[in-house]
Amino acid sequence: MDSTEISSPEVTDLGGAFERHLALSVVPPRWKEWKRKHWDHYRELPMPRPREQSWRFASRIDFDPGGITLPSLAEVESSFPEIVGQSDLVREQAGRLVFVDNHLADRTELPAELVEKGVVFQPLLEAMERDPDLVERYLFQESTNLGSEKFHALHNAYTEGGYLLHVPDNVEVDLPFVVHHWHAMAGAGVFPHILVVAGRNSRLSVVDVQQSWQPDREGFICAVGNVFAADGARVFRKTIQNFNPRAVSFQLDTNNVERDTTVRSINLNLGSRRARFENEVRINGSGADVKLYSLTVAKDHQEFDQRTLQIHNAPHATSDLLYKNALLDESRTIFSGLIKVAEEAQETDAYQTNRNLLLNEQAQANSLPGLEIEANDVKCSHGATTSQLDPEELFYFLQRGIPRRVAQQLMVFGFFEEVIEQFDHEELEENLRALIREQFSGDVLAQPTPGAHAEPEETPAS
Amino acid sequence: MSQLEIRNLSASIEGQEILKNLSLAVPKGEVHALMGPNGTGKSTLAKVLAGHEDYEVTGGSVLLDGEEILGKEPDEIAHAGLFLAFQYPLEIPGVSIANFIRAALQSRLAEGEKLDAPAYYKRLHEKMDLLQIDRKFSSRALNEGFSGGEKKRCEILQMSMLEPSYCVMDETDSGLDIDALKVVANGVNLMRGPDRGILVITHYQRLLDYIVPDKVHVMYDGRIVRTGDSELAKELESRGYDWVREELAGSPA
Ligand SMILES: Nc1ncnc2c1ncn2[C@@H]1O[C@H](COP(=O)(O)OP(=O)(O)OP(=O)(O)O)[C@@H](O)[C@H]1O
Ligand SMILES: [Mg+2]
């Protein structure tokens, strides 16, 4: 590279990080070739600029993803016992994988019954050894159309940590598959790869938990999640992003949805200094029923940037998106969503709603809803609302002795409850409420108030 | 010392003076009524006492058991023992009555101390029964879609749960039907006692038939112009405020 590239904030491969990574990588030779191809692609692609439509309202990219390092197994291994011990958000599960800075730290055995039925729930590297055909059919088949192509290419160049979940045709699994993706070391690049393949008429749910081990270590996390739901499949995906406030994170998801499928995805976004989330759904078969939910608590100076695309290529399908953001302090959120209905996708029902709750005047919620409809017989709507904690409402709370932060917390739980209930898993819901509650204590910008720990959960009236 | 004492209080909003050198004291153990024509500044007084940030206090002081509360934050004033039953209670979407009151009680506990949930619900239900509020209401969003009377009853429910030392009730009787009025008056009377001072703002003698006040104050144009016993309220009921106005016109303020 020439010297002007080095002085720019967009430098790539500072000091040959990628070459070192490739030399140390244990993936099969074929995969190494893919890596190099993706790396070259990454270098060719321009760094996105805030004035581009797909980056509108996003703040300037102030990090250099080319300079990251991938910690070696030897560097992170000693943290495994502690981290695995903390990987307990969901205890009732069909199986669990724990990754730490791209390395597999722990796994549970799948119940024999599921193994017999052909269920695969494995780290990618292993799956590649055992069933290369299956992996190759789905791995790296997707990109993003929502603006982060360059980061997607970077992910593809580096990713090794990640898993394949494959539930074969007609197999139904009640309990969720749980995967923890941890960011542990300072300055680590983490590239979780999530590959969910649901066979015809299968049923599964999967929980991805993304966290930082330490509260103050920087990190660059770029996750890619690809769901393939075959005819009649029922897929429920739940993702929790709770990295520390110094991390920068990307989550680039696609969902390929075929005939008569039921696909749900829920995201809870709490962490990262800035977090970009791209979520694309492609409905390729009629009768599909898709619901996309997201909940975000933004505080301090966090920036959450959400871009969504609902593509209807087949008739008689429904997609319904509801993204809710609660903003505190001087945080920012961006929601940009597009519904695209192709000419042949008659009788489509497609909805898109972004609701923002502004709990501080300094917070900023941006909303860019959009529709592109080529079919003539459709029901589509999009809407964005922003409500505020009215000063008179706040005065009411305060007059009862309830401090500002607790008032905000109560409002947020009220705002979120209709979506939290959708998680449809009591233990997870309780743990998520606890995670959300934590967002309201020990804040940098919060005024310290005694007894600021209300219990918003309700016990049933007798 | 054991009183809510308002001394020479002046306050304005948007440059307009509403409270004009107002003085009033409600000792513990007593119930006082505050009456006066519309727009005279009764709700303004209530909100200034509670520390509402929109009002600018231009003079005077407000002592709660001898302690100055002017200039404190509304939640500090609440913790100091002042409760305001709102004339127009706000609707709080998504926050249930039970969780709201619970958070209010929790905020009065020391750091690390936890509210005993079963005991809390037991007490809440007792008070709801007393005020004839359906227990199912406890999980409803606070005041959301409530009728006027339900909102007022809910204010008294909060008041009786929080057991404040001083209560300022701003037109709690308006919007209540006769039966509800009796129920609410009964709830308030049960709270009367040597450890509590109550200031009842009202337009109607009707409420004062049930909650018999120790003193009645007449407020006019931002200050107290008359103070008497419960007979004064009856006089107002039959004669209106014109005679007050006339008397004032005759004597310089
Ligand atoms: N935000 C405001 N801006 C300007 N003027 C205000 C504001 N709030 C109150 N006022 C004025 O202050 C005066 C006193 O109002 P206040 O609500 O205290 O009267 P009140 O005695 O409680 O009347 P009512 O019996 O009708 O409840 C009124 O003239 C009112 O218009
Ligand atoms: Mg009033």
PDB file of N, CA and C in Angstrom, chain A residues 393-408 410 448-454, chain B residues 50-51 73-84 86 99-110 142 158-159 162-164:
ATOM      1  N   GLU A 393     -45.157  14.621  33.584  1.00  0.00           N
ATOM      2  CA  GLU A 393     -45.155  13.218  34.023  1.00  0.00           C
ATOM      3  C   GLU A 393     -43.994  12.977  34.978  1.00  0.00           C
ATOM      4  N   LEU A 394     -42.851  13.517  34.603  1.00  0.00           N
ATOM      5  CA  LEU A 394     -41.684  13.351  35.471  1.00  0.00           C
ATOM      6  C   LEU A 394     -41.945  13.979  36.839  1.00  0.00           C
ATOM      7  N   PHE A 395     -42.587  15.145  36.845  1.00  0.00           N
ATOM      8  CA  PHE A 395     -42.902  15.812  38.110  1.00  0.00           C
ATOM      9  C   PHE A 395     -43.798  14.920  38.974  1.00  0.00           C
ATOM     10  N   TYR A 396     -44.709  14.226  38.335  1.00  0.00           N
ATOM     11  CA  TYR A 396     -45.602  13.306  39.056  1.00  0.00           C
ATOM     12  C   TYR A 396     -44.780  12.216  39.764  1.00  0.00           C
ATOM     13  N   PHE A 397     -43.861  11.606  39.027  1.00  0.00           N
ATOM     14  CA  PHE A 397     -42.976  10.595  39.634  1.00  0.00           C
ATOM     15  C   PHE A 397     -42.190  11.196  40.803  1.00  0.00           C
ATOM     16  N   LEU A 398     -41.572  12.332  40.529  1.00  0.00           N
ATOM     17  CA  LEU A 398     -40.719  12.962  41.536  1.00  0.00           C
ATOM     18  C   LEU A 398     -41.529  13.302  42.779  1.00  0.00           C
ATOM     19  N   GLN A 399     -42.764  13.793  42.569  1.00  0.00           N
ATOM     20  CA  GLN A 399     -43.586  14.180  43.715  1.00  0.00           C
ATOM     21  C   GLN A 399     -43.879  12.979  44.598  1.00  0.00           C
ATOM     22  N   ARG A 400     -43.847  11.811  44.018  1.00  0.00           N
ATOM     23  CA  ARG A 400     -44.061  10.617  44.831  1.00  0.00           C
ATOM     24  C   ARG A 400     -42.748  10.122  45.456  1.00  0.00           C
ATOM     25  N   GLY A 401     -41.679  10.850  45.184  1.00  0.00           N
ATOM     26  CA  GLY A 401     -40.384  10.477  45.759  1.00  0.00           C
ATOM     27  C   GLY A 401     -39.552   9.614  44.836  1.00  0.00           C
ATOM     28  N   ILE A 402     -40.087   9.294  43.661  1.00  0.00           N
ATOM     29  CA  ILE A 402     -39.378   8.398  42.748  1.00  0.00           C
ATOM     30  C   ILE A 402     -38.336   9.201  41.971  1.00  0.00           C
ATOM     31  N   PRO A 403     -37.049   8.886  42.151  1.00  0.00           N
ATOM     32  CA  PRO A 403     -36.016   9.675  41.474  1.00  0.00           C
ATOM     33  C   PRO A 403     -36.076   9.513  39.961  1.00  0.00           C
ATOM     34  N   ARG A 404     -35.479  10.471  39.301  1.00  0.00           N
ATOM     35  CA  ARG A 404     -35.510  10.540  37.847  1.00  0.00           C
ATOM     36  C   ARG A 404     -35.118   9.234  37.156  1.00  0.00           C
ATOM     37  N   ARG A 405     -33.985   8.648  37.607  1.00  0.00           N
ATOM     38  CA  ARG A 405     -33.489   7.439  36.944  1.00  0.00           C
ATOM     39  C   ARG A 405     -34.464   6.282  37.086  1.00  0.00           C
ATOM     40  N   VAL A 406     -35.094   6.195  38.242  1.00  0.00           N
ATOM     41  CA  VAL A 406     -36.058   5.107  38.456  1.00  0.00           C
ATOM     42  C   VAL A 406     -37.317   5.357  37.631  1.00  0.00           C
ATOM     43  N   ALA A 407     -37.707   6.621  37.555  1.00  0.00           N
ATOM     44  CA  ALA A 407     -38.865   6.970  36.724  1.00  0.00           C
ATOM     45  C   ALA A 407     -38.603   6.551  35.283  1.00  0.00           C
ATOM     46  N   GLN A 408     -37.411   6.843  34.806  1.00  0.00           N
ATOM     47  CA  GLN A 408     -37.047   6.466  33.437  1.00  0.00           C
ATOM     48  C   GLN A 408     -37.103   4.957  33.271  1.00  0.00           C
ATOM     49  N   LEU A 410     -38.864   2.779  34.979  1.00  0.00           N
ATOM     50  CA  LEU A 410     -40.248   2.304  34.965  1.00  0.00           C
ATOM     51  C   LEU A 410     -40.895   2.570  33.608  1.00  0.00           C
ATOM     52  N   PRO A 448     -26.445  10.422  41.376  1.00  0.00           N
ATOM     53  CA  PRO A 448     -26.594   9.366  42.374  1.00  0.00           C
ATOM     54  C   PRO A 448     -27.805   9.648  43.263  1.00  0.00           C
ATOM     55  N   THR A 449     -28.693   8.704  43.316  1.00  0.00           N
ATOM     56  CA  THR A 449     -29.874   8.873  44.154  1.00  0.00           C
ATOM     57  C   THR A 449     -29.992   7.662  45.059  1.00  0.00           C
ATOM     58  N   PRO A 450     -30.286   7.869  46.313  1.00  0.00           N
ATOM     59  CA  PRO A 450     -30.374   6.727  47.222  1.00  0.00           C
ATOM     60  C   PRO A 450     -31.547   5.832  46.848  1.00  0.00           C
ATOM     61  N   GLY A 451     -31.317   4.543  47.002  1.00  0.00           N
ATOM     62  CA  GLY A 451     -32.399   3.586  46.794  1.00  0.00           C
ATOM     63  C   GLY A 451     -32.917   3.542  45.376  1.00  0.00           C
ATOM     64  N   ALA A 452     -32.023   3.743  44.427  1.00  0.00           N
ATOM     65  CA  ALA A 452     -32.461   3.783  43.033  1.00  0.00           C
ATOM     66  C   ALA A 452     -32.604   2.390  42.439  1.00  0.00           C
ATOM     67  N   HIS A 453     -33.133   1.474  43.214  1.00  0.00           N
ATOM     68  CA  HIS A 453     -33.254   0.110  42.683  1.00  0.00           C
ATOM     69  C   HIS A 453     -34.666  -0.391  42.860  1.00  0.00           C
ATOM     70  N   ALA A 454     -35.561   0.126  42.067  1.00  0.00           N
ATOM     71  CA  ALA A 454     -36.940  -0.340  42.179  1.00  0.00           C
ATOM     72  C   ALA A 454     -37.063  -1.696  41.516  1.00  0.00           C
TER      73      ALA A 454
ATOM     74  N   ALA B  50     -44.592  21.811  46.273  1.00  0.00           N
ATOM     75  CA  ALA B  50     -44.022  20.523  45.868  1.00  0.00           C
ATOM     76  C   ALA B  50     -42.748  20.681  45.044  1.00  0.00           C
ATOM     77  N   GLY B  51     -42.342  21.915  44.802  1.00  0.00           N
ATOM     78  CA  GLY B  51     -41.047  22.121  44.134  1.00  0.00           C
ATOM     79  C   GLY B  51     -41.095  22.093  42.613  1.00  0.00           C
ATOM     80  N   GLU B  73     -35.316  19.758  45.400  1.00  0.00           N
ATOM     81  CA  GLU B  73     -35.888  19.006  44.286  1.00  0.00           C
ATOM     82  C   GLU B  73     -37.220  18.380  44.712  1.00  0.00           C
ATOM     83  N   PRO B  74     -38.133  18.206  43.762  1.00  0.00           N
ATOM     84  CA  PRO B  74     -39.441  17.629  44.117  1.00  0.00           C
ATOM     85  C   PRO B  74     -39.348  16.292  44.856  1.00  0.00           C
ATOM     86  N   ASP B  75     -38.397  15.436  44.457  1.00  0.00           N
ATOM     87  CA  ASP B  75     -38.320  14.146  45.147  1.00  0.00           C
ATOM     88  C   ASP B  75     -37.784  14.299  46.572  1.00  0.00           C
ATOM     89  N   GLU B  76     -36.930  15.302  46.777  1.00  0.00           N
ATOM     90  CA  GLU B  76     -36.451  15.546  48.146  1.00  0.00           C
ATOM     91  C   GLU B  76     -37.592  16.050  49.030  1.00  0.00           C
ATOM     92  N   ILE B  77     -38.418  16.914  48.451  1.00  0.00           N
ATOM     93  CA  ILE B  77     -39.552  17.450  49.207  1.00  0.00           C
ATOM     94  C   ILE B  77     -40.519  16.320  49.555  1.00  0.00           C
ATOM     95  N   ALA B  78     -40.722  15.425  48.598  1.00  0.00           N
ATOM     96  CA  ALA B  78     -41.585  14.268  48.862  1.00  0.00           C
ATOM     97  C   ALA B  78     -41.015  13.441  50.009  1.00  0.00           C
ATOM     98  N   HIS B  79     -39.715  13.223  49.959  1.00  0.00           N
ATOM     99  CA  HIS B  79     -39.086  12.438  51.022  1.00  0.00           C
ATOM    100  C   HIS B  79     -39.118  13.174  52.356  1.00  0.00           C
ATOM    101  N   ALA B  80     -39.150  14.511  52.302  1.00  0.00           N
ATOM    102  CA  ALA B  80     -39.256  15.280  53.544  1.00  0.00           C
ATOM    103  C   ALA B  80     -40.654  15.161  54.152  1.00  0.00           C
ATOM    104  N   GLY B  81     -41.620  14.633  53.371  1.00  0.00           N
ATOM    105  CA  GLY B  81     -42.921  14.342  53.963  1.00  0.00           C
ATOM    106  C   GLY B  81     -44.111  15.046  53.357  1.00  0.00           C
ATOM    107  N   LEU B  82     -43.912  15.737  52.234  1.00  0.00           N
ATOM    108  CA  LEU B  82     -45.045  16.440  51.634  1.00  0.00           C
ATOM    109  C   LEU B  82     -45.636  15.637  50.477  1.00  0.00           C
ATOM    110  N   PHE B  83     -46.933  15.470  50.514  1.00  0.00           N
ATOM    111  CA  PHE B  83     -47.626  14.755  49.440  1.00  0.00           C
ATOM    112  C   PHE B  83     -48.636  15.681  48.800  1.00  0.00           C
ATOM    113  N   LEU B  84     -48.669  15.642  47.482  1.00  0.00           N
ATOM    114  CA  LEU B  84     -49.642  16.450  46.745  1.00  0.00           C
ATOM    115  C   LEU B  84     -50.573  15.533  45.968  1.00  0.00           C
ATOM    116  N   PHE B  86     -52.967  15.446  43.130  1.00  0.00           N
ATOM    117  CA  PHE B  86     -53.086  16.357  41.992  1.00  0.00           C
ATOM    118  C   PHE B  86     -54.539  16.653  41.617  1.00  0.00           C
ATOM    119  N   ASN B  99     -46.681  -1.036  40.600  1.00  0.00           N
ATOM    120  CA  ASN B  99     -45.247  -0.768  40.436  1.00  0.00           C
ATOM    121  C   ASN B  99     -44.892   0.677  40.758  1.00  0.00           C
ATOM    122  N   PHE B 100     -45.806   1.561  40.475  1.00  0.00           N
ATOM    123  CA  PHE B 100     -45.573   2.980  40.751  1.00  0.00           C
ATOM    124  C   PHE B 100     -45.469   3.217  42.260  1.00  0.00           C
ATOM    125  N   ILE B 101     -46.442   2.714  42.983  1.00  0.00           N
ATOM    126  CA  ILE B 101     -46.442   2.933  44.434  1.00  0.00           C
ATOM    127  C   ILE B 101     -45.268   2.188  45.076  1.00  0.00           C
ATOM    128  N   ARG B 102     -44.993   1.034  44.518  1.00  0.00           N
ATOM    129  CA  ARG B 102     -43.885   0.251  45.042  1.00  0.00           C
ATOM    130  C   ARG B 102     -42.559   0.999  44.891  1.00  0.00           C
ATOM    131  N   ALA B 103     -42.370   1.597  43.719  1.00  0.00           N
ATOM    132  CA  ALA B 103     -41.144   2.372  43.498  1.00  0.00           C
ATOM    133  C   ALA B 103     -41.086   3.570  44.441  1.00  0.00           C
ATOM    134  N   ALA B 104     -42.258   4.161  44.694  1.00  0.00           N
ATOM    135  CA  ALA B 104     -42.301   5.313  45.602  1.00  0.00           C
ATOM    136  C   ALA B 104     -41.909   4.890  47.017  1.00  0.00           C
ATOM    137  N   LEU B 105     -42.414   3.738  47.441  1.00  0.00           N
ATOM    138  CA  LEU B 105     -42.062   3.249  48.779  1.00  0.00           C
ATOM    139  C   LEU B 105     -40.596   2.843  48.842  1.00  0.00           C
ATOM    140  N   GLN B 106     -40.163   2.159  47.789  1.00  0.00           N
ATOM    141  CA  GLN B 106     -38.765   1.720  47.737  1.00  0.00           C
ATOM    142  C   GLN B 106     -37.815   2.916  47.847  1.00  0.00           C
ATOM    143  N   SER B 107     -38.216   4.029  47.244  1.00  0.00           N
ATOM    144  CA  SER B 107     -37.341   5.207  47.252  1.00  0.00           C
ATOM    145  C   SER B 107     -37.190   5.794  48.648  1.00  0.00           C
ATOM    146  N   ARG B 108     -38.062   5.384  49.548  1.00  0.00           N
ATOM    147  CA  ARG B 108     -37.980   5.881  50.918  1.00  0.00           C
ATOM    148  C   ARG B 108     -37.138   4.980  51.813  1.00  0.00           C
ATOM    149  N   LEU B 109     -36.699   3.857  51.271  1.00  0.00           N
ATOM    150  CA  LEU B 109     -35.884   2.932  52.063  1.00  0.00           C
ATOM    151  C   LEU B 109     -34.406   3.274  51.916  1.00  0.00           C
ATOM    152  N   ALA B 110     -33.643   2.803  52.863  1.00  0.00           N
ATOM    153  CA  ALA B 110     -32.202   3.029  52.799  1.00  0.00           C
ATOM    154  C   ALA B 110     -31.613   2.196  51.666  1.00  0.00           C
ATOM    155  N   LEU B 142     -51.137   3.334  35.357  1.00  0.00           N
ATOM    156  CA  LEU B 142     -51.566   4.393  36.254  1.00  0.00           C
ATOM    157  C   LEU B 142     -52.394   5.458  35.531  1.00  0.00           C
ATOM    158  N   GLN B 158     -52.651   6.335  46.786  1.00  0.00           N
ATOM    159  CA  GLN B 158     -51.215   6.606  46.891  1.00  0.00           C
ATOM    160  C   GLN B 158     -50.892   7.309  48.206  1.00  0.00           C
ATOM    161  N   MET B 159     -51.755   8.272  48.545  1.00  0.00           N
ATOM    162  CA  MET B 159     -51.530   9.038  49.768  1.00  0.00           C
ATOM    163  C   MET B 159     -51.564   8.120  50.983  1.00  0.00           C
ATOM    164  N   LEU B 162     -48.413   5.931  51.145  1.00  0.00           N
ATOM    165  CA  LEU B 162     -47.137   6.597  51.417  1.00  0.00           C
ATOM    166  C   LEU B 162     -47.097   7.252  52.802  1.00  0.00           C
ATOM    167  N   GLU B 163     -48.250   7.404  53.414  1.00  0.00           N
ATOM    168  CA  GLU B 163     -48.345   7.960  54.764  1.00  0.00           C
ATOM    169  C   GLU B 163     -47.481   9.198  54.979  1.00  0.00           C
ATOM    170  N   PRO B 164     -47.737  10.249  54.202  1.00  0.00           N
ATOM    171  CA  PRO B 164     -46.928  11.459  54.345  1.00  0.00           C
ATOM    172  C   PRO B 164     -47.286  12.240  55.610  1.00  0.00           C
TER     173      PRO B 164
END
